[in-house]
Amino acid sequence: MSLILHLVRKDFRRVSWILAAWYPILITSVVLDARIELFLEGRGPVQEVVTPSTAEYDVAVDLVLAGLLVVFLDLFMRAAIVSKLVHDDATVGSTAFWLSRPITGGTLLASKAILLSVSMIPAEIVAQSAVSSHLSGEPSTSSEVYLVPVISTAVFMMLAVLTPSLTRMAVLGGIMAGVTWGAFLVLSWLAMPLVGGEGIAELAARAVTQNSSWLLLLGVCVGVICHQYLTRRTKRSLVIAFSGIPVFLLFLAVGWF
Amino acid sequence: MNAIIQTRELSRRFGRTEAVRSLSLDVPRGSIFALMGPNGAGKTTTIKMLLNMVRPTGGRATVLGTESTRLGPSEFTRIGYVSENQELPDWMSVQDLIDFCRPMYPSWDQDLCHQLTQQFDLPLSQKIKSFSRGMRIKAALLVSLAYRPELVVLDEPFSGLDALVRDEFMRGLLELSDRTEWTVLVSSHDIDEVERLVDWVGVIDRGSLRVSECTASLEGRFRSCQLTLESGGRLPDVLPDSWLLPETVGRTVRFVDSAYKEGTGDDFIRSVIPEVRQVTVSRMSLKEIFMALARTYRSQGRELE
C-alpha cells in the first residue's frame, strides 16, 4: 500500500499543474452546458435574452459557440491528463522505466486508478451537481451525473493503456468512435422497420438514455484496462476492446424493442 | 557452473523474423559477462526476455533462480538494469529520481548513492530532460547501482558515448566491481567498449549463440598464424574446421586457429601442411578474436563451439 501511495504522490506531482488548469475549464464547461441546455429547452435564465430580433440573440449564439469550444478544450484536457498519467508509465512497448523496477502491473494500475478517482471523477461530479442544483434549485438525482464522469474517464484510460502517446491515443479513439458510429448507423438502419418507424436520430436519443448499455461499456473499458496492466498483451487487449463494440451495440439494440 | 542466468532453447519471433533462435546460455554467478554481437544480432531482445519485458515465443529462462516470466518485485530489488533505450522520468531532477527510487529498495545504500553522484559528477537539482546522453546513462546507472543489486544488466550502455564519458563510466564500474559481489551482464556490439571490463564473453549472431566462454580460455585457444611455405609447397584442399579465414598471398599463408594448443600447436600445423618453412604464431586480443569470429559468421555462416 505504501508503494501505491508513493506512486500516487509521484503522479500527482506530475499532473498537478495540468489538473489545476483543467478545473476552471471543467467548471466553465459545466456552467455553459447547463445554460445551453436551459436555452434549448426554452426556459430558465437564458429565455429572456433569446427574444428574436434583439442584439441579445447574438449573445446567446456566442454562448453556444463558446460552449462548444469549451467542450472541446475540456475533452482535450481530460485526454492530456490521462495520457500524462498513463503514458509516463506506458504498458505498451518494452522501454518504460517501471518495467525494470519492483513495481507490478497491479500496483501501477491501483495507483493510477486512485489518482483518477480522487482528482478527476469527483471534481466533475461535484461541478455537475453544484451547477445542476443551482440552476434547478434542487440537487440532481440523475445517474448521468455520476455515470458520465466515470465512463468518460474509463474510456480515456482504456485508449491510453493501449497506446504509447497522446497522438496514437487520439488516432485509436477516432478509429474506435468511427467504427462504433458506422456500426450504429448500420444497426439502426436495419432496426428501423422493426421499431415502429423511428428514425436514426430518435434511436440514437433512446440509446443515450440506456444506462445498462453504458454500464456495459464501462465494464468493457475496465476489463481492457485491467487486462493490459496485468498482462501487457496489447494485441489481445485491442481484440477485447474492439470485441466490446458489437456487444455494446447489440445491448443498445435489445433496448429498442 | 553456478549460473545466475540460464536460458534453454530461448526463442523470440517478431512476425516472420526470428530475433532469437534456440538460445542456451549460462551466465556464471560473479562474472562480468559480455554479450557480444553485431547490431540486430538479438542481444537486446535476449535481455528483454530475461527481464520479462518481452515474452519469449519458445524455450525458457531463469534469472536469480526464478522463471523470467514470473519475475516479480522481490527479484527486481536484486536486479539493476540500464539500457540505451530505457525511458527515464525526464521531468524529474536527479534528486527527485533518487527520492522516487529509494523507497522501493530495502537495500538502498545512501552512502553509495552519494558517492556515485559525486563520482559521476551528476548535478542533483538539474532536470533529466536537460541532460546529454552520457549524463542520462549515468543517472540511470546511479539509480540502478545504489541498492547494490546482485545482478546488473547493461544493454549497450556505451553506445553513442564519447571516449571520455565511456572511460569515466568504465572506471566507475571497475571500482565498484572491486568492492561489490555482483554479476554483470553487459551487451555491446563493440568489444573495444567492454574489453577491459569483462571476464566472460558470449557471441551472438543472427539470434543464435555461437560462443560462450571465459576470456582467458578464448585468449588461450585463439592464435593468429602466419606460415611461409617452401617453394613449390601448397595448401591441402581441406583444412581443419578450427582454422578460420585462411588467405594466401604468394608463399605466405595466414589464418586464425581457434583451437590452438600451447606446446603442440606448431607441430599440429606442420602435420597438416608439411611444406612449411616458418611458422609465426601470435596471441590475439579480444577485439581481434571477436572480429575474426564476426567475419567468419558473416562470410560462411559457419557455427563454432
XYZ file of C-alpha atoms in Angstrom:
562
model
C 0.000 0.000 0.000
C 2.846 2.371 0.799
C 4.272 1.770 -2.666
C 0.900 2.572 -4.242
C 0.722 5.831 -2.298
C 4.320 6.566 -3.221
C 3.371 6.196 -6.898
C 0.221 8.279 -6.404
C 2.313 11.088 -4.902
C 4.758 10.903 -7.811
C 1.931 11.007 -10.359
C 0.154 13.819 -8.547
C 3.303 15.927 -8.768
C 3.425 15.114 -12.459
C -0.170 16.127 -13.290
C -0.905 18.742 -10.633
C -0.310 21.711 -12.946
C -2.466 20.280 -15.705
C -5.202 19.420 -13.204
C -5.040 22.989 -11.930
C -5.501 24.214 -15.495
C -8.381 21.788 -16.136
C -10.567 22.606 -13.097
C -11.559 26.117 -14.313
C -12.234 24.693 -17.779
C -14.374 21.958 -16.273
C -16.419 24.465 -14.274
C -16.827 26.734 -17.308
C -17.843 23.774 -19.419
C -20.423 22.541 -16.929
C -21.895 26.021 -16.454
C -22.119 26.701 -20.187
C -23.516 23.236 -20.799
C -26.276 23.774 -18.257
C -27.152 27.218 -19.614
C -27.255 25.927 -23.182
C -29.483 23.059 -22.079
C -31.876 25.508 -20.486
C -31.766 27.703 -23.585
C -32.613 24.751 -25.827
C -35.455 23.754 -23.563
C -36.745 27.324 -23.821
C -36.896 28.099 -20.114
C -34.799 29.465 -17.299
C -32.421 32.406 -17.127
C -31.419 32.372 -20.798
C -35.011 32.697 -22.026
C -35.109 36.442 -21.535
C -32.103 37.062 -23.734
C -33.388 34.865 -26.548
C -36.088 37.118 -27.735
C -35.846 37.106 -31.533
C -34.560 40.118 -33.407
C -32.708 41.562 -30.442
C -28.956 42.008 -30.067
C -29.109 39.632 -27.105
C -29.844 36.803 -29.518
C -26.267 37.132 -30.778
C -25.071 36.803 -27.233
C -26.972 33.508 -26.959
C -25.362 32.231 -30.167
C -21.961 33.228 -28.829
C -22.824 31.306 -25.700
C -23.458 28.163 -27.724
C -20.226 28.583 -29.706
C -18.251 29.251 -26.553
C -19.863 26.183 -25.048
C -18.694 24.035 -27.952
C -15.194 25.433 -27.757
C -15.008 24.778 -24.046
C -16.337 21.253 -24.520
C -13.522 20.506 -26.973
C -10.993 22.124 -24.662
C -12.368 20.107 -21.767
C -12.102 16.872 -23.759
C -8.557 17.690 -24.793
C -7.520 18.450 -21.211
C -9.040 15.201 -19.950
C -7.225 13.249 -22.639
C -3.986 15.094 -21.814
C -4.275 14.359 -18.084
C -4.984 10.671 -18.606
C -2.271 10.479 -21.264
C 0.340 12.049 -18.964
C -0.633 9.733 -16.201
C -0.698 6.534 -18.234
C 1.926 7.132 -20.928
C 4.599 8.161 -18.437
C 4.487 4.563 -17.236
C 3.421 3.018 -20.513
C 2.091 -0.519 -20.665
C 2.777 -0.685 -24.411
C 6.312 -1.413 -25.590
C 9.264 -2.547 -23.546
C 11.161 0.621 -22.683
C 9.163 2.045 -19.776
C 11.134 2.787 -16.622
C 8.766 0.884 -14.311
C 9.287 -2.408 -16.154
C 12.711 -2.920 -14.596
C 11.685 -1.705 -11.148
C 9.992 -3.599 -8.296
C 6.541 -2.451 -9.392
C 3.844 -4.855 -10.578
C 1.193 -4.009 -13.161
C -1.451 -4.338 -10.446
C 0.307 -1.831 -8.193
C 0.679 0.613 -11.049
C -2.985 0.221 -12.040
C -4.098 0.759 -8.443
C -2.048 3.959 -8.163
C -3.416 5.368 -11.442
C -6.982 4.390 -10.556
C -6.711 6.033 -7.135
C -5.359 9.265 -8.555
C -8.016 9.460 -11.269
C -10.751 8.584 -8.778
C -9.611 11.288 -6.419
C -8.639 14.076 -8.794
C -10.853 13.835 -11.875
C -14.085 11.974 -11.239
C -15.196 13.711 -8.002
C -14.371 17.123 -9.470
C -16.740 16.553 -12.349
C -19.466 15.069 -10.170
C -19.249 17.993 -7.750
C -19.266 20.535 -10.576
C -22.212 18.885 -12.346
C -24.208 18.532 -9.135
C -23.498 22.081 -7.961
C -24.449 23.693 -11.249
C -27.490 21.475 -11.661
C -28.790 22.245 -8.175
C -28.039 25.954 -8.604
C -29.998 26.210 -11.849
C -32.880 23.912 -10.988
C -32.983 24.778 -7.300
C -32.629 21.203 -6.104
C -29.770 18.663 -6.078
C -29.606 16.420 -9.098
C -30.569 12.804 -8.616
C -29.813 11.812 -12.195
C -27.461 8.846 -12.526
C -25.981 10.683 -15.520
C -24.166 12.980 -13.104
C -22.242 10.009 -11.772
C -22.057 7.817 -14.847
C -20.707 10.336 -17.361
C -17.516 11.230 -15.439
C -16.752 7.625 -14.608
C -17.357 6.332 -18.138
C -15.546 9.165 -19.894
C -12.514 8.700 -17.646
C -12.608 4.935 -18.201
C -12.802 5.372 -21.992
C -9.844 7.770 -21.994
C -7.857 5.441 -19.784
C -8.649 2.454 -21.978
C -7.413 4.345 -25.041
C -4.295 5.429 -23.157
C -3.288 1.978 -21.934
C -3.450 0.637 -25.490
C -1.190 3.321 -26.960
C 2.226 4.831 -26.300
C 1.378 8.522 -26.820
C -1.385 11.127 -26.883
C -1.335 11.250 -30.686
C -1.756 7.497 -31.034
C -4.423 7.648 -28.361
C -6.343 10.218 -30.428
C -5.957 8.085 -33.556
C -7.192 4.952 -31.788
C -10.064 6.927 -30.255
C -11.001 8.218 -33.707
C -10.902 4.728 -35.189
C -12.978 3.219 -32.391
C -15.508 6.062 -32.485
C -15.731 5.765 -36.279
C -16.214 2.005 -36.173
C -18.830 2.321 -33.412
C -20.712 5.091 -35.200
C -20.618 3.258 -38.528
C -21.842 0.042 -36.937
C -24.515 2.013 -35.077
C -25.794 3.530 -38.329
C -25.961 0.103 -39.982
C -27.650 -1.429 -36.962
C -30.228 1.364 -36.595
C -30.943 1.276 -40.354
C -31.597 -2.459 -40.059
C -33.697 -1.963 -36.935
C -35.803 0.966 -38.196
C -38.577 -1.114 -39.814
C -38.863 -3.214 -36.670
C -39.106 -0.450 -34.058
C -42.190 1.420 -35.164
C -40.747 3.669 -37.836
C -38.386 5.629 -35.591
C -35.515 7.423 -37.355
C -31.812 7.168 -36.589
C -31.896 10.355 -34.524
C -34.693 9.009 -32.314
C -32.910 5.686 -31.901
C -29.685 7.488 -31.004
C -31.555 9.623 -28.468
C -33.048 6.482 -26.929
C -29.642 4.810 -26.881
C -28.103 7.675 -24.935
C -30.562 7.177 -22.092
C -29.968 3.414 -21.765
C -27.888 3.184 -18.624
C -27.425 -0.577 -18.881
C -25.550 -0.189 -22.196
C -23.282 2.441 -20.715
C -22.611 0.220 -17.754
C -21.627 -2.492 -20.211
C -19.289 -0.030 -21.936
C -17.794 0.780 -18.546
C -17.305 -2.931 -17.937
C -15.503 -3.386 -21.253
C -13.218 -0.422 -20.527
C -12.371 -1.681 -17.042
C -11.773 -5.178 -18.443
C -9.382 -3.899 -21.098
C -7.526 -1.665 -18.631
C -7.077 -4.478 -16.097
C -6.058 -6.978 -18.780
C -3.466 -4.631 -20.213
C -1.926 -3.665 -16.879
C -1.810 -7.226 -15.627
C -0.585 -8.949 -18.799
C 0.829 -6.204 -21.106
C -0.510 -8.203 -24.056
C -1.561 -5.271 -26.192
C -2.825 -7.192 -29.211
C -5.130 -9.244 -27.044
C -6.303 -6.122 -25.196
C -7.085 -4.480 -28.539
C -9.096 -7.520 -29.572
C -11.076 -7.319 -26.316
C -11.637 -3.578 -26.820
C -12.879 -3.958 -30.400
C -14.962 -7.021 -29.468
C -16.738 -4.799 -26.964
C -18.155 -2.629 -29.764
C -20.606 -5.178 -31.257
C -21.597 -6.363 -27.784
C -22.274 -2.761 -26.730
C -24.316 -2.138 -29.887
C -26.302 -5.347 -29.520
C -27.096 -4.353 -25.966
C -28.338 -0.997 -27.276
C -30.445 -2.697 -29.949
C -32.062 -5.031 -27.427
C -33.209 -1.955 -25.537
C -35.033 -0.609 -28.592
C -37.547 -3.450 -28.674
C 28.656 -23.971 -13.040
C 26.630 -21.825 -10.636
C 24.631 -19.801 -13.157
C 22.744 -16.680 -12.142
C 21.125 -16.576 -15.588
C 20.255 -19.698 -17.515
C 18.393 -19.958 -20.800
C 17.358 -23.099 -22.635
C 16.182 -23.024 -26.246
C 15.032 -19.446 -25.695
C 13.395 -18.049 -28.825
C 11.520 -14.960 -29.890
C 9.795 -14.238 -33.172
C 8.508 -10.879 -34.376
C 6.203 -11.829 -37.208
C 8.386 -13.697 -39.679
C 11.638 -12.511 -38.163
C 13.316 -14.831 -35.722
C 15.093 -12.365 -33.436
C 16.428 -15.017 -31.053
C 16.790 -18.643 -32.035
C 17.062 -21.512 -29.518
C 19.464 -19.651 -27.291
C 21.007 -21.716 -24.496
C 23.208 -19.590 -22.304
C 24.656 -19.732 -18.799
C 25.956 -16.627 -17.083
C 28.169 -17.697 -14.172
C 27.495 -16.044 -10.832
C 30.116 -13.416 -10.041
C 31.236 -12.981 -13.643
C 31.280 -9.870 -15.782
C 29.754 -11.330 -18.907
C 29.805 -9.538 -22.263
C 27.077 -10.485 -24.703
C 28.674 -9.522 -27.981
C 27.271 -9.412 -31.471
C 26.667 -7.074 -34.383
C 23.672 -4.743 -34.438
C 20.482 -6.734 -34.900
C 22.035 -9.955 -33.598
C 19.363 -10.370 -30.914
C 21.193 -9.078 -27.821
C 18.585 -6.568 -26.730
C 15.700 -8.977 -27.323
C 17.507 -11.606 -25.262
C 18.000 -9.182 -22.387
C 14.399 -8.024 -22.587
C 13.231 -11.625 -22.394
C 15.487 -12.240 -19.407
C 13.903 -9.313 -17.582
C 10.325 -10.170 -18.595
C 9.952 -7.070 -20.734
C 9.333 -9.201 -23.793
C 7.648 -12.602 -23.661
C 9.564 -15.490 -25.255
C 7.825 -17.398 -28.037
C 9.752 -20.536 -27.148
C 12.084 -22.008 -24.560
C 12.647 -20.738 -21.071
C 14.968 -18.622 -18.981
C 15.674 -18.402 -15.285
C 17.139 -15.339 -13.625
C 18.207 -15.451 -9.969
C 16.598 -18.891 -9.865
C 13.182 -17.619 -10.962
C 11.455 -18.225 -14.275
C 11.901 -14.986 -16.246
C 8.169 -14.702 -16.979
C 7.495 -14.821 -13.243
C 9.992 -12.183 -12.155
C 8.363 -10.001 -9.545
C 9.196 -7.141 -7.205
C 11.365 -9.293 -4.925
C 13.630 -10.213 -7.865
C 13.674 -6.683 -9.265
C 15.008 -5.363 -5.957
C 18.078 -7.516 -6.720
C 18.471 -6.532 -10.386
C 19.872 -3.303 -11.772
C 19.107 -2.532 -15.406
C 20.451 0.205 -17.639
C 19.726 0.391 -21.346
C 20.370 2.879 -24.109
C 16.657 2.654 -24.973
C 15.276 2.866 -21.485
C 12.927 5.753 -20.770
C 13.661 7.814 -17.694
C 11.203 10.139 -15.963
C 12.621 13.172 -17.751
C 10.584 15.671 -15.786
C 12.384 14.726 -12.583
C 15.644 16.103 -11.302
C 18.330 13.637 -10.237
C 17.344 14.219 -6.609
C 13.679 13.535 -7.486
C 14.709 10.343 -9.230
C 16.689 9.228 -6.188
C 13.774 10.084 -3.897
C 11.429 8.174 -6.178
C 13.571 5.033 -6.376
C 14.905 4.841 -2.828
C 11.709 3.652 -1.037
C 11.378 0.727 -3.456
C 14.642 -0.882 -2.379
C 15.200 -2.143 1.166
C 18.909 -2.475 0.427
C 19.322 1.112 -0.788
C 22.722 2.397 0.294
C 22.584 6.149 0.726
C 26.341 6.434 1.174
C 26.962 4.586 -2.078
C 24.356 6.754 -3.782
C 26.105 9.890 -2.552
C 29.456 8.524 -3.652
C 28.164 7.603 -7.129
C 26.579 11.027 -7.528
C 29.961 12.619 -6.896
C 31.842 10.080 -8.978
C 29.538 10.597 -11.953
C 29.512 14.349 -11.369
C 25.725 14.487 -11.528
C 24.032 17.793 -10.633
C 21.269 16.824 -8.209
C 18.929 19.696 -8.929
C 19.078 19.552 -12.708
C 16.186 18.046 -14.648
C 16.983 14.835 -16.515
C 15.443 16.176 -19.732
C 18.251 18.719 -19.944
C 20.925 16.021 -19.763
C 23.173 14.818 -22.526
C 23.062 11.160 -23.472
C 26.061 10.345 -21.299
C 24.574 12.089 -18.278
C 21.289 10.248 -18.740
C 23.089 6.911 -18.760
C 24.957 7.942 -15.621
C 21.708 8.923 -13.894
C 20.181 5.588 -14.874
C 23.259 3.794 -13.599
C 23.145 5.703 -10.318
C 19.618 4.531 -9.505
C 20.429 1.017 -10.697
C 23.532 0.509 -8.561
C 22.755 2.366 -5.342
C 20.844 -0.601 -3.891
C 23.751 -2.968 -4.515
C 21.970 -5.339 -6.890
C 23.173 -8.916 -7.196
C 22.762 -8.764 -10.946
C 23.468 -5.731 -13.123
C 22.255 -5.834 -16.712
C 23.636 -3.202 -19.060
C 22.221 -3.120 -22.568
C 24.550 -1.223 -24.922
C 25.300 1.311 -22.194
C 28.238 2.835 -24.060
C 26.568 3.280 -27.400
C 26.977 6.856 -28.551
C 29.049 7.934 -25.559
C 32.232 9.837 -26.195
C 35.532 8.274 -25.165
C 35.921 10.410 -22.033
C 32.474 9.600 -20.644
C 32.914 5.946 -21.554
C 36.178 5.852 -19.686
C 34.657 7.510 -16.594
C 31.782 5.093 -16.738
C 34.073 2.114 -17.096
C 36.323 3.220 -14.264
C 33.281 3.653 -12.047
C 32.123 0.139 -12.809
C 35.556 -1.358 -12.292
C 35.984 0.425 -8.958
C 32.618 -0.866 -7.826
C 33.408 -4.351 -9.028
C 36.400 -4.429 -6.711
C 34.164 -3.721 -3.741
C 30.904 -5.415 -4.650
C 29.954 -9.054 -5.082
C 27.805 -8.956 -8.171
C 27.280 -10.364 -11.619
C 27.257 -8.020 -14.597
C 25.732 -8.863 -17.962
C 26.712 -6.229 -20.496
C 25.727 -6.261 -24.141
C 27.700 -4.462 -26.787
C 28.424 -4.572 -30.485
C 31.900 -3.187 -29.945
C 34.394 -5.276 -27.999
C 36.575 -2.182 -27.526
C 33.926 -0.829 -25.201
C 33.983 -3.737 -22.787
C 37.343 -5.429 -23.264
C 38.789 -4.005 -20.033
C 35.718 -4.902 -18.066
C 34.743 -8.460 -18.830
C 35.945 -11.910 -17.838
C 33.426 -13.946 -19.825
C 32.199 -13.496 -23.391
C 29.173 -14.766 -25.275
C 28.955 -14.114 -29.002
C 25.508 -13.995 -30.543
C 24.908 -13.870 -34.267
C 21.580 -13.759 -36.100
C 19.751 -14.830 -32.956
C 21.979 -17.804 -32.140
C 24.683 -18.101 -29.523
C 27.975 -19.020 -31.195
C 30.466 -18.823 -28.356
C 30.173 -18.605 -24.585
C 33.481 -18.826 -22.807
C 35.682 -17.116 -20.264
C 38.048 -14.590 -21.804
C 41.152 -16.406 -20.530
C 40.079 -19.576 -22.333
C 39.260 -17.663 -25.534
C 42.586 -15.851 -25.475
C 44.269 -19.179 -24.773
C 42.885 -21.020 -27.784
C 42.812 -18.307 -30.472
C 46.025 -17.582 -32.322
C 46.841 -15.581 -35.386
C 49.057 -17.841 -37.513
C 51.328 -16.913 -40.401
C 53.130 -19.602 -42.356
C 55.779 -19.382 -45.027
C 55.664 -22.310 -47.406
C 58.661 -23.993 -49.041
C 58.943 -23.195 -52.718
C 56.537 -25.478 -54.524
C 54.613 -26.045 -51.301
C 50.824 -25.757 -51.415
C 47.888 -25.796 -49.053
C 45.904 -29.016 -48.751
C 42.386 -28.921 -50.212
C 40.770 -29.496 -46.841
C 41.862 -27.514 -43.806
C 40.840 -28.181 -40.178
C 37.470 -26.608 -39.230
C 39.171 -24.674 -36.457
C 41.242 -22.687 -38.951
C 39.301 -19.548 -39.715
C 39.664 -17.031 -42.532
C 42.555 -18.677 -44.367
C 44.177 -16.493 -47.019
C 47.215 -16.982 -49.191
C 49.458 -14.284 -50.613
C 52.323 -15.796 -52.634
C 54.009 -18.270 -50.333
C 52.570 -16.696 -47.193
C 49.505 -18.252 -45.575
C 47.534 -16.519 -42.837
C 44.669 -17.871 -40.749
C 43.202 -17.791 -37.262
C 43.492 -21.010 -35.302
C 40.515 -21.223 -32.945
C 41.740 -24.413 -31.214
C 45.419 -23.737 -30.717
C 47.103 -25.799 -28.017
C 50.193 -24.346 -26.403
C 53.165 -26.696 -26.893
C 51.660 -28.890 -29.603
C 50.061 -26.224 -31.817
C 53.063 -25.733 -34.095
C 53.522 -29.481 -34.554
C 49.864 -29.812 -35.500
C 50.234 -27.088 -38.125
C 53.295 -28.845 -39.583
C 51.419 -32.146 -39.622
C 48.620 -30.539 -41.692
C 50.998 -28.650 -44.007
C 54.344 -30.469 -44.186
C 55.897 -27.996 -46.660
C 56.150 -25.194 -44.094
C 59.438 -23.349 -43.785
C 58.436 -20.997 -40.970
C 55.500 -20.733 -38.543
C 54.743 -17.485 -36.712
C 52.059 -17.675 -34.090
C 50.865 -14.638 -32.155
C 48.338 -14.122 -29.407
C 45.183 -12.228 -30.242
C 43.360 -9.532 -28.336
C 39.676 -9.997 -27.556
C 38.904 -7.473 -30.244
C 40.843 -9.445 -32.855
C 39.127 -12.661 -31.774
C 35.711 -11.037 -31.955
C 36.454 -9.567 -35.376
C 37.669 -12.930 -36.670
C 34.515 -14.641 -35.400
C 32.250 -11.917 -36.794
C 33.917 -12.134 -40.218
C 33.664 -15.906 -40.176
C 29.953 -15.891 -39.328
C 29.255 -13.250 -41.895
C 31.136 -14.864 -44.751
C 30.432 -18.522 -44.136
C 27.598 -18.689 -41.604
C 29.680 -21.380 -40.004
C 28.940 -22.493 -36.499
C 31.685 -22.624 -33.916
C 31.746 -24.051 -30.474
